[in-house]
Amino acid sequence: MIPFKVPSIFQDFSEQYPEAHKIQAVVKNGGNMARNSIARLWLSEGIPYAFKESPILYDEIRSWLSVKLDVDPKEISMTGSGRIGQSLAPSKLGTNFNEKSDLDLFIISENLLERLRQDFNAWSFNFESARIQPRNEREEGFWKDNLLRGHSYFSKGFF
């Protein structure tokens, strides 16, 4: 690696919101360093496409959520078509972000994950020991599913 030399695979990357097919090509052909650059610069940092006309609104949303969830605003980010302007989902590759698109937010916070784990463990103990009861069969099905999924998710480091 030559310091400060732009890899050739990025020669056509000058726009803030590159087209989905360009990102896909780099992810497929660029190697780990290129994938990490894509993830940092276009998929998790900067002003999301959905807020390009009003960047402060993005910050206001993150600030509001950070207070409600007791996390740092920088731990909240966005992915999907709202981030780069086009979908990267294989079935919708290149579909433009529009007024019907959703906003896919995520939080990376060890503190929040630990609080969720504690709450989940308390809930699962209460459910499994019959201290709390679902209101009906449908809810019981959801609770049992959540019990299985929750343990699986936490073992993988997310929820």
mmCIF file with all atom_site columns, C-alpha atoms in Angstrom:
data_model
loop_
_atom_site.group_PDB
_atom_site.id
_atom_site.type_symbol
_atom_site.label_atom_id
_atom_site.label_alt_id
_atom_site.label_comp_id
_atom_site.label_asym_id
_atom_site.label_entity_id
_atom_site.label_seq_id
_atom_site.pdbx_PDB_ins_code
_atom_site.Cartn_x
_atom_site.Cartn_y
_atom_site.Cartn_z
_atom_site.occupancy
_atom_site.B_iso_or_equiv
_atom_site.pdbx_formal_charge
_atom_site.auth_seq_id
_atom_site.auth_comp_id
_atom_site.auth_asym_id
_atom_site.auth_atom_id
_atom_site.pdbx_PDB_model_num
ATOM 1   C CA . MET A 1 1   ? 0.000   0.000   0.000   1.00 0.00 ? 1   MET A CA 1
ATOM 2   C CA . ILE A 1 2   ? 1.382   3.379   -1.037  1.00 0.00 ? 2   ILE A CA 1
ATOM 3   C CA . PRO A 1 3   ? 0.458   6.116   1.475   1.00 0.00 ? 3   PRO A CA 1
ATOM 4   C CA . PHE A 1 4   ? -2.196  8.573   0.270   1.00 0.00 ? 4   PHE A CA 1
ATOM 5   C CA . LYS A 1 5   ? -2.578  6.997   -3.147  1.00 0.00 ? 5   LYS A CA 1
ATOM 6   C CA . VAL A 1 6   ? -6.196  6.522   -4.171  1.00 0.00 ? 6   VAL A CA 1
ATOM 7   C CA . PRO A 1 7   ? -6.685  2.886   -5.222  1.00 0.00 ? 7   PRO A CA 1
ATOM 8   C CA . SER A 1 8   ? -7.591  2.593   -8.895  1.00 0.00 ? 8   SER A CA 1
ATOM 9   C CA . ILE A 1 9   ? -10.956 1.020   -8.091  1.00 0.00 ? 9   ILE A CA 1
ATOM 10  C CA . PHE A 1 10  ? -11.978 4.395   -6.575  1.00 0.00 ? 10  PHE A CA 1
ATOM 11  C CA . GLN A 1 11  ? -10.920 6.573   -9.524  1.00 0.00 ? 11  GLN A CA 1
ATOM 12  C CA . ASP A 1 12  ? -14.572 7.150   -10.512 1.00 0.00 ? 12  ASP A CA 1
ATOM 13  C CA . PHE A 1 13  ? -15.713 7.895   -6.951  1.00 0.00 ? 13  PHE A CA 1
ATOM 14  C CA . SER A 1 14  ? -15.918 11.654  -6.721  1.00 0.00 ? 14  SER A CA 1
ATOM 15  C CA . GLU A 1 15  ? -19.583 12.123  -5.880  1.00 0.00 ? 15  GLU A CA 1
ATOM 16  C CA . GLN A 1 16  ? -20.992 12.292  -2.365  1.00 0.00 ? 16  GLN A CA 1
ATOM 17  C CA . TYR A 1 17  ? -23.779 9.809   -3.178  1.00 0.00 ? 17  TYR A CA 1
ATOM 18  C CA . PRO A 1 18  ? -22.427 7.257   -5.696  1.00 0.00 ? 18  PRO A CA 1
ATOM 19  C CA . GLU A 1 19  ? -24.759 5.034   -7.676  1.00 0.00 ? 19  GLU A CA 1
ATOM 20  C CA . ALA A 1 20  ? -25.532 1.652   -6.152  1.00 0.00 ? 20  ALA A CA 1
ATOM 21  C CA . HIS A 1 21  ? -23.935 -0.289  -9.014  1.00 0.00 ? 21  HIS A CA 1
ATOM 22  C CA . LYS A 1 22  ? -20.597 1.501   -8.399  1.00 0.00 ? 22  LYS A CA 1
ATOM 23  C CA . ILE A 1 23  ? -20.679 0.578   -4.723  1.00 0.00 ? 23  ILE A CA 1
ATOM 24  C CA . GLN A 1 24  ? -21.608 -2.992  -5.586  1.00 0.00 ? 24  GLN A CA 1
ATOM 25  C CA . ALA A 1 25  ? -18.683 -3.260  -8.025  1.00 0.00 ? 25  ALA A CA 1
ATOM 26  C CA . VAL A 1 26  ? -16.180 -2.066  -5.423  1.00 0.00 ? 26  VAL A CA 1
ATOM 27  C CA . VAL A 1 27  ? -17.582 -4.390  -2.771  1.00 0.00 ? 27  VAL A CA 1
ATOM 28  C CA . LYS A 1 28  ? -17.317 -7.353  -5.159  1.00 0.00 ? 28  LYS A CA 1
ATOM 29  C CA . ASN A 1 29  ? -13.932 -6.520  -6.688  1.00 0.00 ? 29  ASN A CA 1
ATOM 30  C CA . GLY A 1 30  ? -12.053 -4.197  -4.355  1.00 0.00 ? 30  GLY A CA 1
ATOM 31  C CA . GLY A 1 31  ? -10.882 -6.348  -1.476  1.00 0.00 ? 31  GLY A CA 1
ATOM 32  C CA . ASN A 1 32  ? -11.124 -5.756  2.261   1.00 0.00 ? 32  ASN A CA 1
ATOM 33  C CA . MET A 1 33  ? -9.565  -2.281  2.313   1.00 0.00 ? 33  MET A CA 1
ATOM 34  C CA . ALA A 1 34  ? -11.975 -1.063  -0.356  1.00 0.00 ? 34  ALA A CA 1
ATOM 35  C CA . ARG A 1 35  ? -14.957 -2.606  1.448   1.00 0.00 ? 35  ARG A CA 1
ATOM 36  C CA . ASN A 1 36  ? -13.903 -0.936  4.693   1.00 0.00 ? 36  ASN A CA 1
ATOM 37  C CA . SER A 1 37  ? -13.603 2.421   2.927   1.00 0.00 ? 37  SER A CA 1
ATOM 38  C CA . ILE A 1 38  ? -17.072 2.009   1.417   1.00 0.00 ? 38  ILE A CA 1
ATOM 39  C CA . ALA A 1 39  ? -18.496 1.121   4.832   1.00 0.00 ? 39  ALA A CA 1
ATOM 40  C CA . ARG A 1 40  ? -16.869 4.097   6.551   1.00 0.00 ? 40  ARG A CA 1
ATOM 41  C CA . LEU A 1 41  ? -17.328 6.828   3.965   1.00 0.00 ? 41  LEU A CA 1
ATOM 42  C CA . TRP A 1 42  ? -20.640 5.974   2.342   1.00 0.00 ? 42  TRP A CA 1
ATOM 43  C CA . LEU A 1 43  ? -22.519 3.536   4.553   1.00 0.00 ? 43  LEU A CA 1
ATOM 44  C CA . SER A 1 44  ? -22.013 4.875   8.082   1.00 0.00 ? 44  SER A CA 1
ATOM 45  C CA . GLU A 1 45  ? -20.602 8.424   8.097   1.00 0.00 ? 45  GLU A CA 1
ATOM 46  C CA . GLY A 1 46  ? -21.455 11.783  6.635   1.00 0.00 ? 46  GLY A CA 1
ATOM 47  C CA . ILE A 1 47  ? -24.788 13.410  5.900   1.00 0.00 ? 47  ILE A CA 1
ATOM 48  C CA . PRO A 1 48  ? -27.319 10.850  4.640   1.00 0.00 ? 48  PRO A CA 1
ATOM 49  C CA . TYR A 1 49  ? -28.940 11.444  1.283   1.00 0.00 ? 49  TYR A CA 1
ATOM 50  C CA . ALA A 1 50  ? -32.366 11.701  2.934   1.00 0.00 ? 50  ALA A CA 1
ATOM 51  C CA . PHE A 1 51  ? -31.145 14.805  4.797   1.00 0.00 ? 51  PHE A CA 1
ATOM 52  C CA . LYS A 1 52  ? -29.009 16.436  2.104   1.00 0.00 ? 52  LYS A CA 1
ATOM 53  C CA . GLU A 1 53  ? -31.381 19.426  1.967   1.00 0.00 ? 53  GLU A CA 1
ATOM 54  C CA . SER A 1 54  ? -31.506 19.816  5.762   1.00 0.00 ? 54  SER A CA 1
ATOM 55  C CA . PRO A 1 55  ? -28.479 18.233  7.472   1.00 0.00 ? 55  PRO A CA 1
ATOM 56  C CA . ILE A 1 56  ? -29.389 19.807  10.810  1.00 0.00 ? 56  ILE A CA 1
ATOM 57  C CA . LEU A 1 57  ? -32.637 17.801  10.838  1.00 0.00 ? 57  LEU A CA 1
ATOM 58  C CA . TYR A 1 58  ? -30.573 14.595  10.830  1.00 0.00 ? 58  TYR A CA 1
ATOM 59  C CA . ASP A 1 59  ? -28.617 15.880  13.809  1.00 0.00 ? 59  ASP A CA 1
ATOM 60  C CA . GLU A 1 60  ? -31.824 16.899  15.592  1.00 0.00 ? 60  GLU A CA 1
ATOM 61  C CA . ILE A 1 61  ? -33.287 13.410  15.123  1.00 0.00 ? 61  ILE A CA 1
ATOM 62  C CA . ARG A 1 62  ? -30.105 11.787  16.406  1.00 0.00 ? 62  ARG A CA 1
ATOM 63  C CA . SER A 1 63  ? -29.974 14.179  19.352  1.00 0.00 ? 63  SER A CA 1
ATOM 64  C CA . TRP A 1 64  ? -33.600 13.491  20.274  1.00 0.00 ? 64  TRP A CA 1
ATOM 65  C CA . LEU A 1 65  ? -33.109 9.718   20.031  1.00 0.00 ? 65  LEU A CA 1
ATOM 66  C CA . SER A 1 66  ? -29.873 9.913   22.018  1.00 0.00 ? 66  SER A CA 1
ATOM 67  C CA . VAL A 1 67  ? -31.695 11.538  24.939  1.00 0.00 ? 67  VAL A CA 1
ATOM 68  C CA . LYS A 1 68  ? -34.546 9.016   24.795  1.00 0.00 ? 68  LYS A CA 1
ATOM 69  C CA . LEU A 1 69  ? -32.180 6.022   24.614  1.00 0.00 ? 69  LEU A CA 1
ATOM 70  C CA . ASP A 1 70  ? -29.328 7.420   26.740  1.00 0.00 ? 70  ASP A CA 1
ATOM 71  C CA . VAL A 1 71  ? -26.684 6.973   24.048  1.00 0.00 ? 71  VAL A CA 1
ATOM 72  C CA . ASP A 1 72  ? -24.273 9.347   22.331  1.00 0.00 ? 72  ASP A CA 1
ATOM 73  C CA . PRO A 1 73  ? -25.722 10.884  19.132  1.00 0.00 ? 73  PRO A CA 1
ATOM 74  C CA . LYS A 1 74  ? -22.621 9.678   17.256  1.00 0.00 ? 74  LYS A CA 1
ATOM 75  C CA . GLU A 1 75  ? -23.653 6.106   18.091  1.00 0.00 ? 75  GLU A CA 1
ATOM 76  C CA . ILE A 1 76  ? -26.766 6.554   15.935  1.00 0.00 ? 76  ILE A CA 1
ATOM 77  C CA . SER A 1 77  ? -26.458 6.278   12.175  1.00 0.00 ? 77  SER A CA 1
ATOM 78  C CA . MET A 1 78  ? -28.449 5.404   9.094   1.00 0.00 ? 78  MET A CA 1
ATOM 79  C CA . THR A 1 79  ? -28.153 2.795   6.378   1.00 0.00 ? 79  THR A CA 1
ATOM 80  C CA . GLY A 1 80  ? -30.094 1.843   3.262   1.00 0.00 ? 80  GLY A CA 1
ATOM 81  C CA . SER A 1 81  ? -31.328 4.071   0.469   1.00 0.00 ? 81  SER A CA 1
ATOM 82  C CA . GLY A 1 82  ? -31.757 6.944   2.923   1.00 0.00 ? 82  GLY A CA 1
ATOM 83  C CA . ARG A 1 83  ? -27.979 6.875   3.450   1.00 0.00 ? 83  ARG A CA 1
ATOM 84  C CA . ILE A 1 84  ? -26.723 6.780   -0.142  1.00 0.00 ? 84  ILE A CA 1
ATOM 85  C CA . GLY A 1 85  ? -29.796 7.658   -2.211  1.00 0.00 ? 85  GLY A CA 1
ATOM 86  C CA . GLN A 1 86  ? -30.295 4.227   -3.779  1.00 0.00 ? 86  GLN A CA 1
ATOM 87  C CA . SER A 1 87  ? -31.064 0.784   -2.452  1.00 0.00 ? 87  SER A CA 1
ATOM 88  C CA . LEU A 1 88  ? -28.275 -1.779  -2.220  1.00 0.00 ? 88  LEU A CA 1
ATOM 89  C CA . ALA A 1 89  ? -30.701 -4.639  -1.544  1.00 0.00 ? 89  ALA A CA 1
ATOM 90  C CA . PRO A 1 90  ? -30.226 -7.193  -4.330  1.00 0.00 ? 90  PRO A CA 1
ATOM 91  C CA . SER A 1 91  ? -33.937 -7.271  -5.136  1.00 0.00 ? 91  SER A CA 1
ATOM 92  C CA . LYS A 1 92  ? -34.132 -3.449  -5.303  1.00 0.00 ? 92  LYS A CA 1
ATOM 93  C CA . LEU A 1 93  ? -30.580 -2.555  -6.397  1.00 0.00 ? 93  LEU A CA 1
ATOM 94  C CA . GLY A 1 94  ? -30.423 1.007   -7.669  1.00 0.00 ? 94  GLY A CA 1
ATOM 95  C CA . THR A 1 95  ? -33.989 1.948   -6.679  1.00 0.00 ? 95  THR A CA 1
ATOM 96  C CA . ASN A 1 96  ? -33.915 5.638   -5.783  1.00 0.00 ? 96  ASN A CA 1
ATOM 97  C CA . PHE A 1 97  ? -34.779 6.909   -2.322  1.00 0.00 ? 97  PHE A CA 1
ATOM 98  C CA . ASN A 1 98  ? -38.209 8.561   -2.430  1.00 0.00 ? 98  ASN A CA 1
ATOM 99  C CA . GLU A 1 99  ? -41.077 9.773   -0.249  1.00 0.00 ? 99  GLU A CA 1
ATOM 100 C CA . LYS A 1 100 ? -42.242 6.165   0.279   1.00 0.00 ? 100 LYS A CA 1
ATOM 101 C CA . SER A 1 101 ? -38.825 4.948   1.432   1.00 0.00 ? 101 SER A CA 1
ATOM 102 C CA . ASP A 1 102 ? -38.208 4.242   5.082   1.00 0.00 ? 102 ASP A CA 1
ATOM 103 C CA . LEU A 1 103 ? -35.340 5.471   7.236   1.00 0.00 ? 103 LEU A CA 1
ATOM 104 C CA . ASP A 1 104 ? -33.163 2.611   8.467   1.00 0.00 ? 104 ASP A CA 1
ATOM 105 C CA . LEU A 1 105 ? -31.504 3.758   11.683  1.00 0.00 ? 105 LEU A CA 1
ATOM 106 C CA . PHE A 1 106 ? -29.111 1.707   13.771  1.00 0.00 ? 106 PHE A CA 1
ATOM 107 C CA . ILE A 1 107 ? -27.292 2.198   17.063  1.00 0.00 ? 107 ILE A CA 1
ATOM 108 C CA . ILE A 1 108 ? -23.875 0.879   17.989  1.00 0.00 ? 108 ILE A CA 1
ATOM 109 C CA . SER A 1 109 ? -23.597 1.176   21.768  1.00 0.00 ? 109 SER A CA 1
ATOM 110 C CA . GLU A 1 110 ? -22.143 -1.350  24.192  1.00 0.00 ? 110 GLU A CA 1
ATOM 111 C CA . ASN A 1 111 ? -23.976 0.388   27.032  1.00 0.00 ? 111 ASN A CA 1
ATOM 112 C CA . LEU A 1 112 ? -27.366 0.161   25.311  1.00 0.00 ? 112 LEU A CA 1
ATOM 113 C CA . LEU A 1 113 ? -26.748 -3.461  24.329  1.00 0.00 ? 113 LEU A CA 1
ATOM 114 C CA . GLU A 1 114 ? -25.933 -4.344  27.938  1.00 0.00 ? 114 GLU A CA 1
ATOM 115 C CA . ARG A 1 115 ? -29.085 -2.600  29.220  1.00 0.00 ? 115 ARG A CA 1
ATOM 116 C CA . LEU A 1 116 ? -31.146 -4.453  26.617  1.00 0.00 ? 116 LEU A CA 1
ATOM 117 C CA . ARG A 1 117 ? -29.520 -7.730  27.641  1.00 0.00 ? 117 ARG A CA 1
ATOM 118 C CA . GLN A 1 118 ? -30.390 -7.119  31.302  1.00 0.00 ? 118 GLN A CA 1
ATOM 119 C CA . ASP A 1 119 ? -33.987 -6.199  30.455  1.00 0.00 ? 119 ASP A CA 1
ATOM 120 C CA . PHE A 1 120 ? -34.301 -9.206  28.164  1.00 0.00 ? 120 PHE A CA 1
ATOM 121 C CA . ASN A 1 121 ? -32.906 -11.570 30.802  1.00 0.00 ? 121 ASN A CA 1
ATOM 122 C CA . ALA A 1 122 ? -35.339 -10.222 33.408  1.00 0.00 ? 122 ALA A CA 1
ATOM 123 C CA . TRP A 1 123 ? -38.253 -10.542 30.972  1.00 0.00 ? 123 TRP A CA 1
ATOM 124 C CA . SER A 1 124 ? -37.272 -14.062 29.874  1.00 0.00 ? 124 SER A CA 1
ATOM 125 C CA . PHE A 1 125 ? -36.873 -15.202 33.503  1.00 0.00 ? 125 PHE A CA 1
ATOM 126 C CA . ASN A 1 126 ? -40.300 -13.801 34.369  1.00 0.00 ? 126 ASN A CA 1
ATOM 127 C CA . PHE A 1 127 ? -41.869 -15.421 31.306  1.00 0.00 ? 127 PHE A CA 1
ATOM 128 C CA . GLU A 1 128 ? -40.229 -18.820 31.767  1.00 0.00 ? 128 GLU A CA 1
ATOM 129 C CA . SER A 1 129 ? -41.095 -18.891 35.484  1.00 0.00 ? 129 SER A CA 1
ATOM 130 C CA . ALA A 1 130 ? -44.699 -17.861 34.731  1.00 0.00 ? 130 ALA A CA 1
ATOM 131 C CA . ARG A 1 131 ? -44.419 -14.622 36.708  1.00 0.00 ? 131 ARG A CA 1
ATOM 132 C CA . ILE A 1 132 ? -45.834 -12.889 33.658  1.00 0.00 ? 132 ILE A CA 1
ATOM 133 C CA . GLN A 1 133 ? -48.356 -14.347 31.242  1.00 0.00 ? 133 GLN A CA 1
ATOM 134 C CA . PRO A 1 134 ? -49.195 -13.522 27.644  1.00 0.00 ? 134 PRO A CA 1
ATOM 135 C CA . ARG A 1 135 ? -52.761 -12.280 27.157  1.00 0.00 ? 135 ARG A CA 1
ATOM 136 C CA . ASN A 1 136 ? -53.632 -14.751 24.404  1.00 0.00 ? 136 ASN A CA 1
ATOM 137 C CA . GLU A 1 137 ? -52.250 -17.518 22.175  1.00 0.00 ? 137 GLU A CA 1
ATOM 138 C CA . ARG A 1 138 ? -51.081 -15.105 19.517  1.00 0.00 ? 138 ARG A CA 1
ATOM 139 C CA . GLU A 1 139 ? -49.081 -13.082 22.032  1.00 0.00 ? 139 GLU A CA 1
ATOM 140 C CA . GLU A 1 140 ? -47.702 -16.304 23.504  1.00 0.00 ? 140 GLU A CA 1
ATOM 141 C CA . GLY A 1 141 ? -46.419 -17.251 20.061  1.00 0.00 ? 141 GLY A CA 1
ATOM 142 C CA . PHE A 1 142 ? -44.655 -13.899 19.733  1.00 0.00 ? 142 PHE A CA 1
ATOM 143 C CA . TRP A 1 143 ? -43.174 -14.208 23.210  1.00 0.00 ? 143 TRP A CA 1
ATOM 144 C CA . LYS A 1 144 ? -41.801 -17.692 22.524  1.00 0.00 ? 144 LYS A CA 1
ATOM 145 C CA . ASP A 1 145 ? -40.346 -16.496 19.234  1.00 0.00 ? 145 ASP A CA 1
ATOM 146 C CA . ASN A 1 146 ? -38.776 -13.477 20.961  1.00 0.00 ? 146 ASN A CA 1
ATOM 147 C CA . LEU A 1 147 ? -37.300 -15.770 23.588  1.00 0.00 ? 147 LEU A CA 1
ATOM 148 C CA . LEU A 1 148 ? -35.517 -17.839 20.935  1.00 0.00 ? 148 LEU A CA 1
ATOM 149 C CA . ARG A 1 149 ? -34.470 -14.877 18.811  1.00 0.00 ? 149 ARG A CA 1
ATOM 150 C CA . GLY A 1 150 ? -33.289 -12.805 21.752  1.00 0.00 ? 150 GLY A CA 1
ATOM 151 C CA . HIS A 1 151 ? -30.827 -15.406 22.987  1.00 0.00 ? 151 HIS A CA 1
ATOM 152 C CA . SER A 1 152 ? -29.567 -15.927 19.443  1.00 0.00 ? 152 SER A CA 1
ATOM 153 C CA . TYR A 1 153 ? -29.153 -12.203 18.757  1.00 0.00 ? 153 TYR A CA 1
ATOM 154 C CA . PHE A 1 154 ? -27.307 -11.472 21.998  1.00 0.00 ? 154 PHE A CA 1
ATOM 155 C CA . SER A 1 155 ? -24.951 -14.402 21.401  1.00 0.00 ? 155 SER A CA 1
ATOM 156 C CA . LYS A 1 156 ? -24.026 -12.698 18.107  1.00 0.00 ? 156 LYS A CA 1
ATOM 157 C CA . GLY A 1 157 ? -23.519 -9.295  19.729  1.00 0.00 ? 157 GLY A CA 1
ATOM 158 C CA . PHE A 1 158 ? -26.603 -7.413  18.554  1.00 0.00 ? 158 PHE A CA 1
ATOM 159 C CA . PHE A 1 159 ? -30.296 -7.040  19.205  1.00 0.00 ? 159 PHE A CA 1
#
